[in-house]
Amino acid sequence: MPNSPYLRTVFLVSDGTGITAETFGKSIMAQFDMPVRYVRLPFVDSLEKARKAVEQINTVAQNEGVRPIVFTTLVNMDVVHILNAETRAMVMDMFATFVNPLERELGIKSHHRVGRFSDVAKSQAYRDRMEAINFSLMHDDGQMNKGLEQSDVILIGVSRSGKTPTSLYLALQYGLKVSNYPLIPEDFERRQLPPSLLPFKPKLFGLTIQPERLSEIRNERRPGSRYASLENCRYEVAEAEAMMRRAGVRWLSTTTKSIEEIATTILQEVMPDGDY
Amino acid sequence: MPNSPYLRTVFLVSDGTGITAETFGKSIMAQFDMPVRYVRLPFVDSLEKARKAVEQINTVAQNEGVRPIVFTTLVNMDVVHILNAETRAMVMDMFATFVNPLERELGIKSHHRVGRFSDVAKSQAYRDRMEAINFSLMHDDGQMNKGLEQSDVILIGVSRSGKTPTSLYLALQYGLKVSNYPLIPEDFERRQLPPSLLPFKPKLFGLTIQPERLSEIRNERRPGSRYASLENCRYEVAEAEAMMRRAGVRWLSTTTKSIEEIATTILQEVMPDGDY
């Protein structure tokens, strides 16, 4: 019995972590307005695991009465073959589709190796990324002025404008050392940026937010407080924006943006040639 | 003049953040042993920006003397058309390739909307993710026993075994509330887990690491210290592993694993049906 006549189960099958298969499958399925249930099958790197995956997929096919959709990023051709030959599913094979034409274009053979994140785990880039996470944690919320000059980016903005998640995302995904600094009532009274930041103006990037949304977010943490009141949020946001405008600091509003969009916009500003 | 006869420039073009295009392009190119320079072109969401992208791509084609490779996740058909018609490049179009066959399979039309991460920015899932980041930050390094029962996972392990990056990754990418707790000499002397963790045994997950690697990592922070010495690292790791074994806590070694692989393995343990 299908749970719903429209629901489809979508399998994300990979020899590795399945992160690529997940990004691949979800971005394609996001083009359709329909309810979807995702099942991720990572580390399918042997014939035995391939047969277990086939069994799981075929059980769903039988229970739901429609073919499941299977997105794969498998490089082991034997595993691919079993999946294609034995599942009652629609198999979307990212690698077969694109790697073959590329082999012709480039005039070289692909090596069919599993894209192991662990290959990079020993690389300098990976160590830099770990270092960036530590740096960004230590320089979260204006905790530390020491080493500020090593920052790739310094985010500023009122409390709860999205600085911390953005910092951590940039560090985790791009290995950027990101500091963040709250703008607080003291700064507004003095009408200038925190003095420790002044030497690093080219690295500053501001985050702002609609006062209504800010008040909502702050009220989740400290309900009914003056800190969370709409009046205070309006005051802080207006002062922060005026200060950034005076200081010539670039800024963007996080109100309707996701961390991914905020991070991409910042990267474009910091590295405008897209070469990252 | 080409920089190198083998170098290719690979463009990652998207109407949105380009994160999907990047994952797509890099995973395909990782199948080839050749030097590649990536250029990401996000937010290409108008004809004007499409023409600028074409110009940029064609300039590279001319300078390098070989066709660039272009990976796209564009949904705007006019933008796709300009890119296909006017670039001297090999265009790999993820959406056109997979969306059309899916339309036939599903019997519905795709909506050709840009996969906006901001659509999710207002969703409950997105708020949960922000909440998970805050939770994981507050419960980093055993800082807080309060609210420990709300954790989805509690990571334990010796200092510098990879707990913090793993916690943040699980929170950022999967919205899991992850606490992490260091195992310290005091615990080893007492020969039992930190007492505050005992009620939450089913949520515990251990990280361990080769003593040699641990000593290397600790020496970067505190060179020549007893804390970083191989002898002390051997002692701590042996004690931590013995303690986890006695307590029946699942654990894995992070030595040769990336954060992505550690996180995926933990997710498989915590949610074994792959339904996340």
Coordinates of C-alpha atoms in Angstrom, one line a residue:
Chain A
M1 CA 0.0 0.0 0.0
P2 CA 1.5 3.4 -0.9
N3 CA 1.6 5.9 1.9
S4 CA 0.4 8.5 -0.6
P5 CA -0.2 8.2 -4.3
Y6 CA 2.3 10.9 -5.0
L7 CA 5.1 10.1 -2.6
R8 CA 8.3 8.7 -4.1
T9 CA 11.2 7.3 -2.3
V10 CA 14.5 8.6 -3.6
F11 CA 17.7 6.7 -2.9
L12 CA 21.1 8.4 -2.8
V13 CA 23.7 5.8 -3.4
S14 CA 27.4 6.2 -3.2
D15 CA 30.7 4.4 -2.6
G16 CA 31.7 7.2 -0.3
T17 CA 30.0 9.4 2.2
G18 CA 27.1 10.1 -0.2
I19 CA 27.4 13.8 0.2
T20 CA 27.7 14.4 -3.5
A21 CA 24.9 12.0 -4.3
E22 CA 22.8 13.9 -1.8
T23 CA 23.5 17.3 -3.3
F24 CA 22.9 15.9 -6.7
G25 CA 19.7 14.1 -6.0
K26 CA 18.1 16.8 -3.8
S27 CA 18.9 19.6 -6.3
I28 CA 17.2 17.7 -9.1
M29 CA 14.2 16.7 -7.0
A30 CA 13.8 20.3 -5.8
Q31 CA 12.7 21.1 -9.4
F32 CA 9.5 19.1 -8.8
D33 CA 6.6 20.0 -6.5
M34 CA 6.1 16.6 -4.9
P35 CA 6.6 14.9 -1.6
V36 CA 9.8 12.9 -1.5
R37 CA 11.3 10.6 1.1
Y38 CA 15.1 10.4 0.9
V39 CA 17.1 7.3 1.9
R40 CA 20.8 7.7 1.8
L41 CA 23.0 4.6 1.2
P42 CA 26.6 5.6 1.8
F43 CA 29.7 3.4 1.6
V44 CA 28.3 0.9 -1.0
D45 CA 31.7 -0.2 -2.0
S46 CA 31.5 -4.0 -2.4
L47 CA 29.3 -6.5 -4.3
E48 CA 27.8 -7.6 -1.0
K49 CA 26.7 -4.1 -0.1
A50 CA 25.5 -3.6 -3.6
R51 CA 23.2 -6.6 -3.3
K52 CA 21.9 -5.4 0.0
A53 CA 21.1 -2.0 -1.6
V54 CA 19.3 -3.7 -4.4
E55 CA 17.2 -5.6 -1.9
Q56 CA 16.3 -2.5 0.0
I57 CA 15.4 -0.6 -3.2
N58 CA 13.3 -3.4 -4.5
T59 CA 11.5 -3.8 -1.2
V60 CA 10.4 -0.2 -1.4
A61 CA 9.4 -0.6 -5.1
Q62 CA 7.2 -3.5 -4.1
N63 CA 5.7 -1.8 -1.0
E64 CA 5.0 1.6 -2.7
G65 CA 3.9 0.2 -6.1
V66 CA 6.0 2.8 -8.0
R67 CA 9.6 2.7 -9.1
P68 CA 11.9 4.5 -6.7
I69 CA 14.3 7.1 -8.1
V70 CA 18.0 6.2 -7.5
F71 CA 20.7 8.8 -7.8
T72 CA 24.2 7.4 -7.8
T73 CA 27.7 8.7 -7.8
L74 CA 29.3 5.2 -7.9
V75 CA 32.6 4.7 -9.5
N76 CA 32.9 1.0 -9.0
M77 CA 31.6 -0.4 -12.4
D78 CA 30.6 -3.8 -10.9
V79 CA 28.5 -2.1 -8.3
V80 CA 26.9 0.2 -11.0
H81 CA 26.2 -2.8 -13.1
I82 CA 24.4 -4.7 -10.3
L83 CA 22.3 -1.7 -9.5
N84 CA 21.4 -1.1 -13.1
A85 CA 20.6 -4.7 -13.9
E86 CA 18.8 -5.8 -10.7
T87 CA 16.8 -2.9 -9.3
R88 CA 13.3 -2.1 -10.2
A89 CA 14.1 1.6 -10.1
M90 CA 14.9 4.6 -12.3
V91 CA 18.6 5.0 -11.9
M92 CA 20.2 8.4 -12.5
D93 CA 23.9 7.8 -12.8
M94 CA 25.9 11.1 -12.5
F95 CA 29.3 9.7 -13.3
A96 CA 28.5 7.5 -16.3
T97 CA 26.6 10.4 -17.8
F98 CA 29.3 13.0 -17.6
V99 CA 32.6 11.1 -17.2
N100 CA 32.5 9.3 -20.5
P101 CA 32.1 12.5 -22.7
L102 CA 34.8 14.1 -20.6
E103 CA 37.2 11.2 -21.3
R104 CA 36.8 11.9 -25.0
E105 CA 37.2 15.7 -24.5
L106 CA 40.3 15.4 -22.3
G107 CA 41.8 12.5 -24.2
I108 CA 42.6 10.7 -20.9
K109 CA 40.9 7.9 -18.9
S110 CA 39.2 8.5 -15.6
H111 CA 40.6 6.4 -12.8
H112 CA 37.3 5.2 -11.3
R113 CA 38.5 5.8 -7.8
V114 CA 36.0 6.6 -5.0
G115 CA 36.1 10.3 -4.2
R116 CA 37.5 9.9 -0.8
F117 CA 37.2 12.8 1.5
S118 CA 40.0 11.1 3.4
D119 CA 42.4 11.6 0.6
V120 CA 42.2 15.3 1.4
A121 CA 42.3 14.6 5.1
K122 CA 46.0 14.5 4.9
S123 CA 46.4 17.5 2.6
Q124 CA 47.6 20.9 3.6
A125 CA 44.2 22.3 2.5
Y126 CA 42.5 20.1 5.0
R127 CA 44.8 21.1 7.8
D128 CA 44.2 24.7 6.9
R129 CA 40.5 24.1 7.2
M130 CA 40.8 22.5 10.7
E131 CA 43.0 25.5 11.7
A132 CA 40.4 27.9 10.3
I133 CA 37.7 26.2 12.5
N134 CA 39.8 26.6 15.6
F135 CA 40.6 30.2 14.7
S136 CA 37.0 31.1 14.0
L137 CA 35.9 29.5 17.3
M138 CA 38.5 31.4 19.2
H139 CA 37.5 34.7 17.5
D140 CA 33.8 34.2 17.9
D141 CA 31.8 37.0 19.4
G142 CA 34.8 39.4 19.8
Q143 CA 36.4 37.0 22.3
M144 CA 39.9 37.7 21.3
N145 CA 41.8 40.6 19.8
K146 CA 45.0 38.6 19.6
G147 CA 45.7 37.4 16.0
L148 CA 42.9 39.5 14.5
E149 CA 45.3 40.4 11.7
Q150 CA 45.4 36.8 10.6
S151 CA 41.6 36.9 9.8
D152 CA 40.6 36.5 6.2
V153 CA 37.3 38.2 7.0
I154 CA 36.0 40.1 10.1
L155 CA 32.2 40.1 10.4
I156 CA 30.5 42.8 12.4
G157 CA 26.8 43.3 13.3
V158 CA 24.4 43.5 16.2
S159 CA 23.9 40.5 18.4
R160 CA 22.0 37.7 16.7
S161 CA 22.4 39.0 13.1
G162 CA 23.8 35.7 11.9
K163 CA 27.6 36.3 12.5
T164 CA 28.4 33.0 14.2
P165 CA 26.8 30.5 11.8
T166 CA 28.2 32.4 8.9
S167 CA 31.7 32.4 10.4
L168 CA 31.6 28.7 11.1
Y169 CA 30.2 27.9 7.6
L170 CA 33.0 29.9 5.9
A171 CA 35.6 28.1 8.0
L172 CA 34.2 24.6 7.6
Q173 CA 33.5 24.8 3.9
Y174 CA 36.1 27.2 2.6
G175 CA 38.9 27.2 5.2
L176 CA 38.6 30.9 5.8
K177 CA 39.7 32.3 9.1
V178 CA 36.8 34.4 10.1
S179 CA 36.5 36.6 13.2
N180 CA 33.3 38.1 14.3
Y181 CA 32.6 41.1 16.5
P182 CA 29.3 42.2 18.0
L183 CA 28.3 45.9 17.7
I184 CA 27.0 46.8 21.1
P185 CA 25.3 49.8 22.8
E186 CA 28.7 51.1 23.9
D187 CA 29.8 51.3 20.3
F188 CA 26.6 53.2 19.4
E189 CA 27.2 55.7 22.2
R190 CA 30.7 56.3 21.0
R191 CA 29.4 56.4 17.5
Q192 CA 32.4 54.5 16.1
L193 CA 33.5 51.0 15.4
P194 CA 35.2 49.0 18.1
P195 CA 38.7 50.5 18.2
S196 CA 40.5 47.2 17.9
L197 CA 38.9 46.7 14.4
L198 CA 40.0 50.0 13.0
P199 CA 43.3 48.7 11.6
F200 CA 41.5 46.0 9.6
K201 CA 38.9 48.0 7.8
P202 CA 39.4 46.3 4.4
K203 CA 38.6 42.9 6.0
L204 CA 35.4 44.1 7.6
F205 CA 32.0 42.9 6.4
G206 CA 28.7 43.8 8.0
L207 CA 25.6 41.8 8.6
T208 CA 22.4 43.5 9.2
I209 CA 18.8 42.2 9.7
Q210 CA 15.2 43.6 9.8
P211 CA 14.4 44.8 13.3
E212 CA 11.1 42.8 13.3
R213 CA 13.0 39.5 12.6
L214 CA 15.7 40.4 15.0
S215 CA 13.2 40.9 17.8
E216 CA 11.6 37.6 17.0
I217 CA 14.9 35.8 17.2
R218 CA 15.9 37.5 20.4
N219 CA 12.6 36.8 22.0
E220 CA 13.1 33.1 21.5
R221 CA 16.2 33.4 23.8
R222 CA 15.1 36.1 26.2
P223 CA 11.3 36.5 26.0
G224 CA 10.0 39.9 27.0
S225 CA 13.4 41.4 27.6
R226 CA 14.3 45.0 26.7
Y227 CA 17.1 43.5 24.7
A228 CA 14.5 41.7 22.5
S229 CA 12.0 44.5 22.3
L230 CA 11.2 45.8 18.9
E231 CA 12.0 49.3 20.0
N232 CA 15.5 48.4 21.1
C233 CA 16.1 46.2 18.0
R234 CA 15.0 49.2 15.8
Y235 CA 17.5 51.4 17.6
E236 CA 20.4 49.0 17.4
V237 CA 19.9 48.1 13.7
A238 CA 19.6 51.8 12.7
E239 CA 22.7 52.7 14.7
A240 CA 24.7 49.8 13.3
E241 CA 23.7 50.5 9.7
A242 CA 24.5 54.2 10.2
M243 CA 27.9 53.3 11.6
M244 CA 28.8 50.9 8.8
R245 CA 27.7 53.5 6.2
R246 CA 29.8 56.2 7.8
A247 CA 32.8 53.9 8.1
G248 CA 32.4 52.6 4.5
V249 CA 32.0 49.0 5.5
R250 CA 30.2 46.7 3.0
W251 CA 27.2 45.0 4.4
L252 CA 24.2 42.8 3.5
S253 CA 20.9 42.0 5.1
T254 CA 20.6 38.4 6.4
T255 CA 16.8 38.6 6.9
T256 CA 15.7 36.4 4.0
K257 CA 19.0 34.8 3.2
S258 CA 20.4 31.4 4.1
I259 CA 23.9 30.9 5.5
E260 CA 24.9 29.5 2.1
E261 CA 23.8 32.7 0.3
I262 CA 25.4 35.0 2.9
A263 CA 28.6 33.1 2.6
T264 CA 28.6 33.1 -1.2
T265 CA 28.0 36.8 -1.3
I266 CA 30.9 37.5 1.1
L267 CA 33.2 35.2 -0.9
Q268 CA 32.3 37.1 -4.0
E269 CA 33.3 40.4 -2.3
V270 CA 36.4 39.0 -0.8
M271 CA 37.5 37.1 -3.9
P272 CA 35.8 38.8 -6.8
D273 CA 37.4 36.7 -9.5
G274 CA 35.6 33.6 -8.4
D275 CA 38.9 31.8 -8.1
Y276 CA 38.4 29.9 -4.9
Chain B
M1 CA 49.9 31.0 -24.2
P2 CA 48.6 28.2 -22.0
N3 CA 50.0 28.1 -18.5
S4 CA 50.6 24.4 -18.9
P5 CA 49.5 22.2 -21.8
Y6 CA 47.4 20.1 -19.4
L7 CA 45.7 22.7 -17.3
R8 CA 42.1 23.2 -17.9
T9 CA 39.9 25.9 -16.4
V10 CA 36.6 24.6 -15.1
F11 CA 33.7 27.0 -14.6
L12 CA 31.0 26.3 -12.1
V13 CA 28.0 28.3 -13.2
S14 CA 24.7 28.7 -11.3
D15 CA 21.7 30.9 -10.8
G16 CA 22.1 30.5 -7.1
T17 CA 25.0 30.1 -4.7
G18 CA 26.8 27.7 -7.0
I19 CA 27.3 25.2 -4.2
T20 CA 25.5 22.4 -6.1
A21 CA 27.5 23.3 -9.3
E22 CA 30.7 23.1 -7.3
T23 CA 29.9 19.8 -5.7
F24 CA 28.9 18.5 -9.2
G25 CA 31.9 19.7 -11.1
K26 CA 34.5 18.9 -8.5
S27 CA 33.3 15.3 -8.0
I28 CA 33.4 14.7 -11.8
M29 CA 36.8 16.3 -12.2
A30 CA 38.1 14.3 -9.3
Q31 CA 37.9 11.3 -11.6
F32 CA 40.7 12.7 -13.7
D33 CA 44.4 13.0 -12.8
M34 CA 45.0 16.5 -14.2
P35 CA 45.6 20.0 -12.9
V36 CA 42.4 22.1 -12.8
R37 CA 41.7 25.7 -12.0
Y38 CA 38.1 26.3 -10.7
V39 CA 36.2 29.5 -11.3
R40 CA 32.9 29.8 -9.6
L41 CA 30.2 32.1 -11.2
P42 CA 27.3 32.2 -8.8
F43 CA 24.0 34.2 -9.0
V44 CA 24.0 34.2 -12.9
D45 CA 20.3 34.9 -12.9
S46 CA 19.8 37.4 -15.7
L47 CA 20.6 37.8 -19.4
E48 CA 23.1 40.5 -18.6
K49 CA 25.0 38.3 -16.2
A50 CA 24.8 35.4 -18.6
R51 CA 26.5 37.6 -21.3
K52 CA 29.2 38.6 -18.8
A53 CA 29.8 34.9 -18.0
V54 CA 30.0 34.1 -21.7
E55 CA 32.6 36.8 -22.1
Q56 CA 34.6 35.6 -19.2
I57 CA 34.5 32.0 -20.4
N58 CA 35.5 32.9 -23.9
T59 CA 38.4 35.0 -22.8
V60 CA 39.8 32.0 -20.9
A61 CA 39.2 29.8 -24.0
Q62 CA 41.2 32.2 -26.1
N63 CA 44.0 32.7 -23.6
E64 CA 44.5 29.0 -22.8
G65 CA 44.0 27.7 -26.3
V66 CA 41.7 24.9 -25.2
R67 CA 38.0 24.8 -24.4
P68 CA 37.1 25.3 -20.8
I69 CA 34.8 22.9 -19.1
V70 CA 31.6 24.5 -17.8
F71 CA 29.4 22.7 -15.2
T72 CA 26.0 24.3 -14.8
T73 CA 23.0 23.9 -12.6
L74 CA 21.0 26.7 -14.3
V75 CA 17.3 26.5 -14.3
N76 CA 16.6 29.7 -16.3
M77 CA 16.3 28.4 -19.9
D78 CA 17.2 31.7 -21.5
V79 CA 20.5 31.8 -19.5
V80 CA 21.2 28.1 -20.4
H81 CA 20.5 28.9 -24.1
I82 CA 23.0 31.8 -24.2
L83 CA 25.6 29.7 -22.5
N84 CA 25.1 26.8 -24.9
A85 CA 25.0 28.9 -28.0
E86 CA 27.7 31.5 -27.3
T87 CA 30.5 29.9 -25.3
R88 CA 33.5 28.2 -26.8
A89 CA 33.4 25.6 -24.1
M90 CA 32.3 22.1 -23.2
V91 CA 29.0 22.6 -21.3
M92 CA 27.9 19.9 -18.9
D93 CA 24.3 20.8 -17.9
M94 CA 23.2 18.8 -14.9
F95 CA 19.6 19.9 -14.9
A96 CA 18.8 19.5 -18.6
T97 CA 20.4 16.0 -18.5
F98 CA 18.3 14.7 -15.6
V99 CA 15.3 16.8 -15.2
N100 CA 13.8 15.9 -18.6
P101 CA 13.8 12.1 -18.2
L102 CA 12.4 12.7 -14.7
E103 CA 9.5 14.8 -16.0
R104 CA 8.5 11.8 -18.2
E105 CA 8.9 9.3 -15.3
L106 CA 6.9 11.4 -12.8
G107 CA 4.3 12.7 -15.3
I108 CA 4.7 16.3 -14.0
K109 CA 6.6 19.3 -15.2
S110 CA 9.5 20.8 -13.3
H111 CA 9.0 24.4 -12.2
H112 CA 12.4 25.7 -13.4
R113 CA 12.8 27.7 -10.2
V114 CA 16.2 28.5 -8.9
G115 CA 17.0 26.2 -5.9
R116 CA 17.1 29.0 -3.4
F117 CA 18.6 28.2 -0.1
S118 CA 16.6 31.2 1.1
D119 CA 13.4 29.3 0.5
V120 CA 14.5 27.0 3.3
A121 CA 15.7 30.0 5.4
K122 CA 12.2 30.5 6.7
S123 CA 11.4 26.9 7.2
Q124 CA 11.3 25.1 10.5
A125 CA 14.1 22.8 9.4
Y126 CA 16.3 25.8 8.9
R127 CA 15.5 27.3 12.3
D128 CA 16.2 23.9 13.8
R129 CA 19.6 24.0 12.1
M130 CA 20.4 27.4 13.6
E131 CA 19.3 26.2 17.0
A132 CA 21.5 23.1 16.6
I133 CA 24.5 25.3 15.9
N134 CA 23.9 27.4 19.0
F135 CA 23.3 24.2 21.1
S136 CA 26.5 22.6 19.8
L137 CA 28.5 25.7 20.5
M138 CA 27.2 26.0 24.1
H139 CA 27.9 22.3 24.6
D140 CA 31.3 22.3 23.1
D141 CA 34.1 20.8 25.2
G142 CA 32.0 19.8 28.2
Q143 CA 31.1 23.5 28.9
M144 CA 27.6 22.8 30.0
N145 CA 25.8 19.9 31.6
K146 CA 22.5 21.8 31.4
G147 CA 20.3 20.5 28.6
L148 CA 22.5 17.6 27.9
E149 CA 19.4 15.4 27.6
Q150 CA 18.4 17.4 24.5
S151 CA 21.5 16.2 22.6
D152 CA 21.0 14.0 19.6
V153 CA 24.5 12.8 20.0
I154 CA 27.2 13.2 22.7
L155 CA 30.8 12.8 21.4
I156 CA 33.5 11.8 23.8
G157 CA 37.3 11.5 23.3
V158 CA 40.6 12.8 24.4
S159 CA 41.5 16.4 23.8
R160 CA 42.1 17.1 20.0
S161 CA 40.6 13.9 18.7
G162 CA 38.3 15.8 16.3
K163 CA 35.2 16.3 18.5
T164 CA 34.6 20.0 17.9
P165 CA 34.8 20.1 14.1
T166 CA 32.6 16.9 13.9
S167 CA 30.0 18.5 16.3
L168 CA 29.9 21.7 14.2
Y169 CA 29.6 19.8 11.0
L170 CA 26.8 17.7 12.2
A171 CA 25.0 20.8 13.5
L172 CA 25.5 22.9 10.4
Q173 CA 24.8 20.2 7.8
Y174 CA 22.2 18.0 9.5
G175 CA 20.7 20.1 12.2
L176 CA 21.8 17.7 14.9
K177 CA 22.3 18.9 18.5
V178 CA 25.7 17.6 19.3
S179 CA 27.4 17.9 22.7
N180 CA 31.0 17.0 23.1
Y181 CA 32.9 16.0 26.2
P182 CA 36.7 15.6 26.6
L183 CA 38.0 12.6 28.4
I184 CA 40.6 13.9 30.8
P185 CA 43.3 12.4 33.2
E186 CA 40.8 12.8 36.1
D187 CA 38.4 10.4 34.3
F188 CA 41.3 7.9 33.7
E189 CA 42.2 7.9 37.3
R190 CA 38.6 7.3 38.3
R191 CA 38.5 4.7 35.5
Q192 CA 34.9 5.7 34.6
L193 CA 33.1 8.0 32.2
P194 CA 32.3 11.6 33.4
P195 CA 29.4 11.0 35.8
S196 CA 27.2 13.6 34.1
L197 CA 27.2 11.5 31.0
L198 CA 26.1 8.2 32.6
P199 CA 22.4 8.8 32.1
F200 CA 22.9 9.3 28.4
K201 CA 24.8 6.2 27.4
P202 CA 22.8 5.4 24.3
K203 CA 23.7 8.8 22.8
L204 CA 27.4 8.5 23.4
F205 CA 29.8 8.1 20.5
G206 CA 33.5 7.9 20.9
L207 CA 36.3 9.4 18.8
T208 CA 39.8 8.0 19.0
I209 CA 43.0 8.7 17.2
Q210 CA 46.5 7.2 16.7
P211 CA 48.8 8.5 19.5
E212 CA 51.5 9.5 16.9
R213 CA 49.0 11.7 15.0
L214 CA 47.6 13.1 18.3
S215 CA 51.1 14.0 19.5
E216 CA 51.7 15.8 16.1
I217 CA 48.5 17.8 16.4
R218 CA 49.1 18.7 20.1
N219 CA 52.6 19.7 19.3
E220 CA 51.4 22.3 16.9
R221 CA 49.5 24.0 19.7
R222 CA 51.8 23.4 22.7
P223 CA 55.2 22.4 21.3
G224 CA 57.4 20.3 23.6
S225 CA 54.7 20.1 26.4
R226 CA 54.1 17.0 28.4
Y227 CA 50.5 17.2 27.2
A228 CA 51.8 16.8 23.6
S229 CA 54.4 14.1 24.3
L230 CA 54.0 10.8 22.5
E231 CA 54.2 9.0 25.9
N232 CA 51.3 11.0 27.3
C233 CA 49.3 10.7 24.1
R234 CA 49.8 6.9 24.2
Y235 CA 48.6 6.8 27.8
E236 CA 45.5 8.9 27.2
V237 CA 44.5 7.1 24.1
A238 CA 44.9 3.6 25.7
E239 CA 43.0 4.7 28.7
A240 CA 40.2 6.3 26.7
E241 CA 39.8 3.3 24.5
A242 CA 39.8 0.9 27.4
M243 CA 37.2 3.1 29.1
M244 CA 34.9 3.1 26.1
R245 CA 35.3 -0.6 25.6
R246 CA 34.3 -1.3 29.2
A247 CA 31.4 1.1 29.0
G248 CA 30.2 -0.4 25.7
V249 CA 30.4 2.9 23.9
R250 CA 30.7 2.8 20.1
W251 CA 33.8 4.5 18.7
L252 CA 35.8 5.1 15.6
S253 CA 39.3 6.3 14.8
T254 CA 39.5 9.7 13.2
T255 CA 43.2 9.3 12.2
T256 CA 42.8 8.9 8.5
K257 CA 39.2 10.1 8.2
S258 CA 37.8 13.4 7.1
I259 CA 35.1 15.2 9.0
E260 CA 32.6 14.2 6.3
E261 CA 33.4 10.6 6.7
I262 CA 33.3 10.7 10.5
A263 CA 30.0 12.5 10.4
T264 CA 28.5 10.0 7.9
T265 CA 29.6 7.1 10.0
I266 CA 28.0 8.6 13.1
L267 CA 24.8 9.3 11.2
Q268 CA 24.6 5.7 10.0
E269 CA 24.9 4.6 13.7
V270 CA 22.4 7.0 15.0
M271 CA 19.9 6.7 12.1
P272 CA 20.6 3.3 10.7
D273 CA 17.8 3.3 8.2
G274 CA 19.4 6.1 6.2
D275 CA 16.2 8.1 6.5
Y276 CA 17.6 11.6 7.2

